[in-house]
Amino acid sequence: MDFISIVAIAIALASLVIVFAYTHRMWKYISMLLDELSIAMLVRKKSRKVKRYILVKFICKDKTDLKSFVKSLENMFTKLLGELDKIDCGITVASISTDSSRAIIRVVGDYRCLKRVLITLSIQHILFEGCIVVPIKTSGLMSRLRKML
């Protein structure tokens, strides 16, 4: 073998070593990227939006108009939760019964939204005067709560 063929073989071997070294390093980066993507997909599945309904009863000191109180209740949610959380949780009053002083509140959001709304309902009478809102039952189906309305 002459000198040129030995140099060519040495260069080929060196290039193979370099390719294997970069392939190992690139594989490490690719596996880290795949791990982050799988974690992001798992997080996305956990934060899916679900509907929950809360049956509440209004207890008032004097005779107040429940329809006006419900409008002030929506403003109270905005003040206590903030505009972004109220929009993110999708809080609306789905149904009102003035005879039994009860209402159904719809919450559309992730699992934390229901907890925030229930905490807000439990402290609203301390911060705002008027009626006390007592949560009676929560459900995923509105038809179950309509029977109690």
PDB file of C-alpha atoms in Angstrom:
ATOM      1  CA  MET A   1       0.000   0.000   0.000  1.00  0.00           C
ATOM      2  CA  ASP A   2       1.252   3.362  -0.812  1.00  0.00           C
ATOM      3  CA  PHE A   3       1.133   6.532   1.270  1.00  0.00           C
ATOM      4  CA  ILE A   4      -1.982   8.003  -0.398  1.00  0.00           C
ATOM      5  CA  SER A   5      -4.162   4.978   0.332  1.00  0.00           C
ATOM      6  CA  ILE A   6      -3.067   4.973   4.000  1.00  0.00           C
ATOM      7  CA  VAL A   7      -3.965   8.664   4.320  1.00  0.00           C
ATOM      8  CA  ALA A   8      -7.342   8.023   2.623  1.00  0.00           C
ATOM      9  CA  ILE A   9      -8.131   5.180   5.032  1.00  0.00           C
ATOM     10  CA  ALA A  10      -7.109   7.340   8.005  1.00  0.00           C
ATOM     11  CA  ILE A  11      -9.342  10.207   6.829  1.00  0.00           C
ATOM     12  CA  ALA A  12     -12.266   7.808   6.308  1.00  0.00           C
ATOM     13  CA  LEU A  13     -11.835   6.357   9.798  1.00  0.00           C
ATOM     14  CA  ALA A  14     -11.581   9.841  11.309  1.00  0.00           C
ATOM     15  CA  SER A  15     -14.767  10.914   9.516  1.00  0.00           C
ATOM     16  CA  LEU A  16     -16.590   7.804  10.812  1.00  0.00           C
ATOM     17  CA  VAL A  17     -15.483   8.602  14.368  1.00  0.00           C
ATOM     18  CA  ILE A  18     -16.708  12.195  13.981  1.00  0.00           C
ATOM     19  CA  VAL A  19     -20.079  11.030  12.552  1.00  0.00           C
ATOM     20  CA  PHE A  20     -20.605   8.557  15.424  1.00  0.00           C
ATOM     21  CA  ALA A  21     -19.673  11.211  18.009  1.00  0.00           C
ATOM     22  CA  TYR A  22     -22.111  13.764  16.576  1.00  0.00           C
ATOM     23  CA  THR A  23     -24.802  11.117  16.092  1.00  0.00           C
ATOM     24  CA  HIS A  24     -24.588  10.197  19.775  1.00  0.00           C
ATOM     25  CA  ARG A  25     -24.774  13.864  20.781  1.00  0.00           C
ATOM     26  CA  MET A  26     -27.649  14.540  18.350  1.00  0.00           C
ATOM     27  CA  TRP A  27     -29.500  11.471  19.633  1.00  0.00           C
ATOM     28  CA  LYS A  28     -29.235  12.868  23.142  1.00  0.00           C
ATOM     29  CA  TYR A  29     -30.746  16.197  21.990  1.00  0.00           C
ATOM     30  CA  ILE A  30     -33.460  14.437  19.999  1.00  0.00           C
ATOM     31  CA  SER A  31     -34.417  12.255  22.978  1.00  0.00           C
ATOM     32  CA  MET A  32     -34.582  15.347  25.223  1.00  0.00           C
ATOM     33  CA  LEU A  33     -36.827  17.063  22.656  1.00  0.00           C
ATOM     34  CA  LEU A  34     -39.096  14.021  22.450  1.00  0.00           C
ATOM     35  CA  ASP A  35     -39.342  13.916  26.243  1.00  0.00           C
ATOM     36  CA  GLU A  36     -40.399  17.572  26.341  1.00  0.00           C
ATOM     37  CA  LEU A  37     -42.966  17.017  23.602  1.00  0.00           C
ATOM     38  CA  SER A  38     -44.450  14.016  25.399  1.00  0.00           C
ATOM     39  CA  ILE A  39     -44.638  15.983  28.651  1.00  0.00           C
ATOM     40  CA  ALA A  40     -46.353  18.830  26.804  1.00  0.00           C
ATOM     41  CA  MET A  41     -48.871  16.406  25.342  1.00  0.00           C
ATOM     42  CA  LEU A  42     -49.587  14.928  28.768  1.00  0.00           C
ATOM     43  CA  VAL A  43     -50.065  18.391  30.258  1.00  0.00           C
ATOM     44  CA  ARG A  44     -52.391  19.317  27.439  1.00  0.00           C
ATOM     45  CA  LYS A  45     -54.542  16.271  28.152  1.00  0.00           C
ATOM     46  CA  LYS A  46     -54.771  17.089  31.851  1.00  0.00           C
ATOM     47  CA  SER A  47     -55.891  20.656  31.245  1.00  0.00           C
ATOM     48  CA  ARG A  48     -58.885  19.835  29.099  1.00  0.00           C
ATOM     49  CA  LYS A  49     -61.992  21.816  29.802  1.00  0.00           C
ATOM     50  CA  VAL A  50     -64.891  20.193  31.594  1.00  0.00           C
ATOM     51  CA  LYS A  51     -68.315  21.511  32.554  1.00  0.00           C
ATOM     52  CA  ARG A  52     -69.372  21.480  36.161  1.00  0.00           C
ATOM     53  CA  TYR A  53     -72.600  22.778  37.626  1.00  0.00           C
ATOM     54  CA  ILE A  54     -73.012  24.148  41.147  1.00  0.00           C
ATOM     55  CA  LEU A  55     -76.412  24.314  42.817  1.00  0.00           C
ATOM     56  CA  VAL A  56     -76.463  27.290  45.195  1.00  0.00           C
ATOM     57  CA  LYS A  57     -79.017  28.719  47.619  1.00  0.00           C
ATOM     58  CA  PHE A  58     -79.337  32.425  48.337  1.00  0.00           C
ATOM     59  CA  ILE A  59     -79.975  33.426  51.957  1.00  0.00           C
ATOM     60  CA  CYS A  60     -80.841  37.101  52.313  1.00  0.00           C
ATOM     61  CA  LYS A  61     -81.582  39.270  55.351  1.00  0.00           C
ATOM     62  CA  ASP A  62     -84.302  41.268  53.718  1.00  0.00           C
ATOM     63  CA  LYS A  63     -86.370  40.864  50.575  1.00  0.00           C
ATOM     64  CA  THR A  64     -83.977  41.493  47.688  1.00  0.00           C
ATOM     65  CA  ASP A  65     -84.470  41.039  43.994  1.00  0.00           C
ATOM     66  CA  LEU A  66     -82.609  37.855  43.062  1.00  0.00           C
ATOM     67  CA  LYS A  67     -82.147  38.838  39.412  1.00  0.00           C
ATOM     68  CA  SER A  68     -80.288  42.002  40.383  1.00  0.00           C
ATOM     69  CA  PHE A  69     -78.310  40.054  42.968  1.00  0.00           C
ATOM     70  CA  VAL A  70     -77.254  37.533  40.306  1.00  0.00           C
ATOM     71  CA  LYS A  71     -75.915  40.398  38.179  1.00  0.00           C
ATOM     72  CA  SER A  72     -73.991  41.696  41.166  1.00  0.00           C
ATOM     73  CA  LEU A  73     -72.788  38.113  41.767  1.00  0.00           C
ATOM     74  CA  GLU A  74     -71.221  38.075  38.295  1.00  0.00           C
ATOM     75  CA  ASN A  75     -69.495  41.388  39.089  1.00  0.00           C
ATOM     76  CA  MET A  76     -68.349  39.894  42.391  1.00  0.00           C
ATOM     77  CA  PHE A  77     -66.725  36.982  40.519  1.00  0.00           C
ATOM     78  CA  THR A  78     -64.892  39.496  38.348  1.00  0.00           C
ATOM     79  CA  LYS A  79     -63.625  41.408  41.404  1.00  0.00           C
ATOM     80  CA  LEU A  80     -62.516  38.360  43.393  1.00  0.00           C
ATOM     81  CA  LEU A  81     -61.160  36.134  40.619  1.00  0.00           C
ATOM     82  CA  GLY A  82     -60.078  38.780  38.161  1.00  0.00           C
ATOM     83  CA  GLU A  83     -61.218  39.286  34.598  1.00  0.00           C
ATOM     84  CA  LEU A  84     -58.875  36.684  33.094  1.00  0.00           C
ATOM     85  CA  ASP A  85     -59.791  33.895  35.522  1.00  0.00           C
ATOM     86  CA  LYS A  86     -63.487  34.631  35.111  1.00  0.00           C
ATOM     87  CA  ILE A  87     -63.159  34.345  31.349  1.00  0.00           C
ATOM     88  CA  ASP A  88     -60.867  31.314  31.604  1.00  0.00           C
ATOM     89  CA  CYS A  89     -63.280  29.510  33.921  1.00  0.00           C
ATOM     90  CA  GLY A  90     -66.346  30.479  31.902  1.00  0.00           C
ATOM     91  CA  ILE A  91     -68.574  31.292  34.867  1.00  0.00           C
ATOM     92  CA  THR A  92     -72.221  31.856  33.983  1.00  0.00           C
ATOM     93  CA  VAL A  93     -75.521  31.580  35.818  1.00  0.00           C
ATOM     94  CA  ALA A  94     -77.383  28.878  33.931  1.00  0.00           C
ATOM     95  CA  SER A  95     -80.720  28.859  35.747  1.00  0.00           C
ATOM     96  CA  ILE A  96     -82.498  30.775  38.517  1.00  0.00           C
ATOM     97  CA  SER A  97     -85.510  29.829  40.623  1.00  0.00           C
ATOM     98  CA  THR A  98     -86.873  32.823  42.513  1.00  0.00           C
ATOM     99  CA  ASP A  99     -89.457  30.680  44.345  1.00  0.00           C
ATOM    100  CA  SER A 100     -86.895  28.507  46.124  1.00  0.00           C
ATOM    101  CA  SER A 101     -84.080  31.123  46.046  1.00  0.00           C
ATOM    102  CA  ARG A 102     -81.771  28.722  44.226  1.00  0.00           C
ATOM    103  CA  ALA A 103     -79.634  28.942  41.125  1.00  0.00           C
ATOM    104  CA  ILE A 104     -77.331  26.796  39.017  1.00  0.00           C
ATOM    105  CA  ILE A 105     -73.897  28.201  38.168  1.00  0.00           C
ATOM    106  CA  ARG A 106     -72.044  26.717  35.193  1.00  0.00           C
ATOM    107  CA  VAL A 107     -68.228  26.502  35.338  1.00  0.00           C
ATOM    108  CA  VAL A 108     -66.389  25.539  32.142  1.00  0.00           C
ATOM    109  CA  GLY A 109     -62.658  25.118  32.643  1.00  0.00           C
ATOM    110  CA  ASP A 110     -59.991  22.863  34.049  1.00  0.00           C
ATOM    111  CA  TYR A 111     -60.179  21.172  37.447  1.00  0.00           C
ATOM    112  CA  ARG A 112     -58.828  24.233  39.295  1.00  0.00           C
ATOM    113  CA  CYS A 113     -61.689  26.485  38.173  1.00  0.00           C
ATOM    114  CA  LEU A 114     -64.302  24.663  40.232  1.00  0.00           C
ATOM    115  CA  LYS A 115     -62.135  24.973  43.344  1.00  0.00           C
ATOM    116  CA  ARG A 116     -61.623  28.703  42.749  1.00  0.00           C
ATOM    117  CA  VAL A 117     -65.338  29.313  42.289  1.00  0.00           C
ATOM    118  CA  LEU A 118     -66.253  27.381  45.435  1.00  0.00           C
ATOM    119  CA  ILE A 119     -63.667  29.304  47.463  1.00  0.00           C
ATOM    120  CA  THR A 120     -64.987  32.564  46.020  1.00  0.00           C
ATOM    121  CA  LEU A 121     -68.539  31.610  46.962  1.00  0.00           C
ATOM    122  CA  SER A 122     -67.458  30.760  50.498  1.00  0.00           C
ATOM    123  CA  ILE A 123     -65.771  34.127  51.138  1.00  0.00           C
ATOM    124  CA  GLN A 124     -68.039  36.462  49.168  1.00  0.00           C
ATOM    125  CA  HIS A 125     -70.354  37.189  52.103  1.00  0.00           C
ATOM    126  CA  ILE A 126     -67.402  38.475  54.139  1.00  0.00           C
ATOM    127  CA  LEU A 127     -66.306  40.988  51.508  1.00  0.00           C
ATOM    128  CA  PHE A 128     -69.684  42.005  50.074  1.00  0.00           C
ATOM    129  CA  GLU A 129     -72.875  42.746  51.917  1.00  0.00           C
ATOM    130  CA  GLY A 130     -76.197  41.394  50.854  1.00  0.00           C
ATOM    131  CA  CYS A 131     -77.046  37.752  50.412  1.00  0.00           C
ATOM    132  CA  ILE A 132     -75.032  34.709  51.392  1.00  0.00           C
ATOM    133  CA  VAL A 133     -74.517  32.180  48.611  1.00  0.00           C
ATOM    134  CA  VAL A 134     -74.370  28.608  49.934  1.00  0.00           C
ATOM    135  CA  PRO A 135     -73.222  25.868  47.549  1.00  0.00           C
ATOM    136  CA  ILE A 136     -75.439  22.827  48.002  1.00  0.00           C
ATOM    137  CA  LYS A 137     -74.215  20.328  45.432  1.00  0.00           C
ATOM    138  CA  THR A 138     -71.894  20.082  42.426  1.00  0.00           C
ATOM    139  CA  SER A 139     -72.482  17.840  39.456  1.00  0.00           C
ATOM    140  CA  GLY A 140     -71.357  17.216  35.918  1.00  0.00           C
ATOM    141  CA  LEU A 141     -74.938  16.983  34.647  1.00  0.00           C
ATOM    142  CA  MET A 142     -77.361  19.867  34.802  1.00  0.00           C
ATOM    143  CA  SER A 143     -80.387  17.552  34.706  1.00  0.00           C
ATOM    144  CA  ARG A 144     -79.492  16.138  38.139  1.00  0.00           C
ATOM    145  CA  LEU A 145     -79.452  19.595  39.651  1.00  0.00           C
ATOM    146  CA  ARG A 146     -82.631  20.752  37.919  1.00  0.00           C
ATOM    147  CA  LYS A 147     -84.563  18.217  39.955  1.00  0.00           C
ATOM    148  CA  MET A 148     -83.352  19.952  43.114  1.00  0.00           C
ATOM    149  CA  LEU A 149     -83.897  23.461  41.731  1.00  0.00           C
TER     150      LEU A 149
END
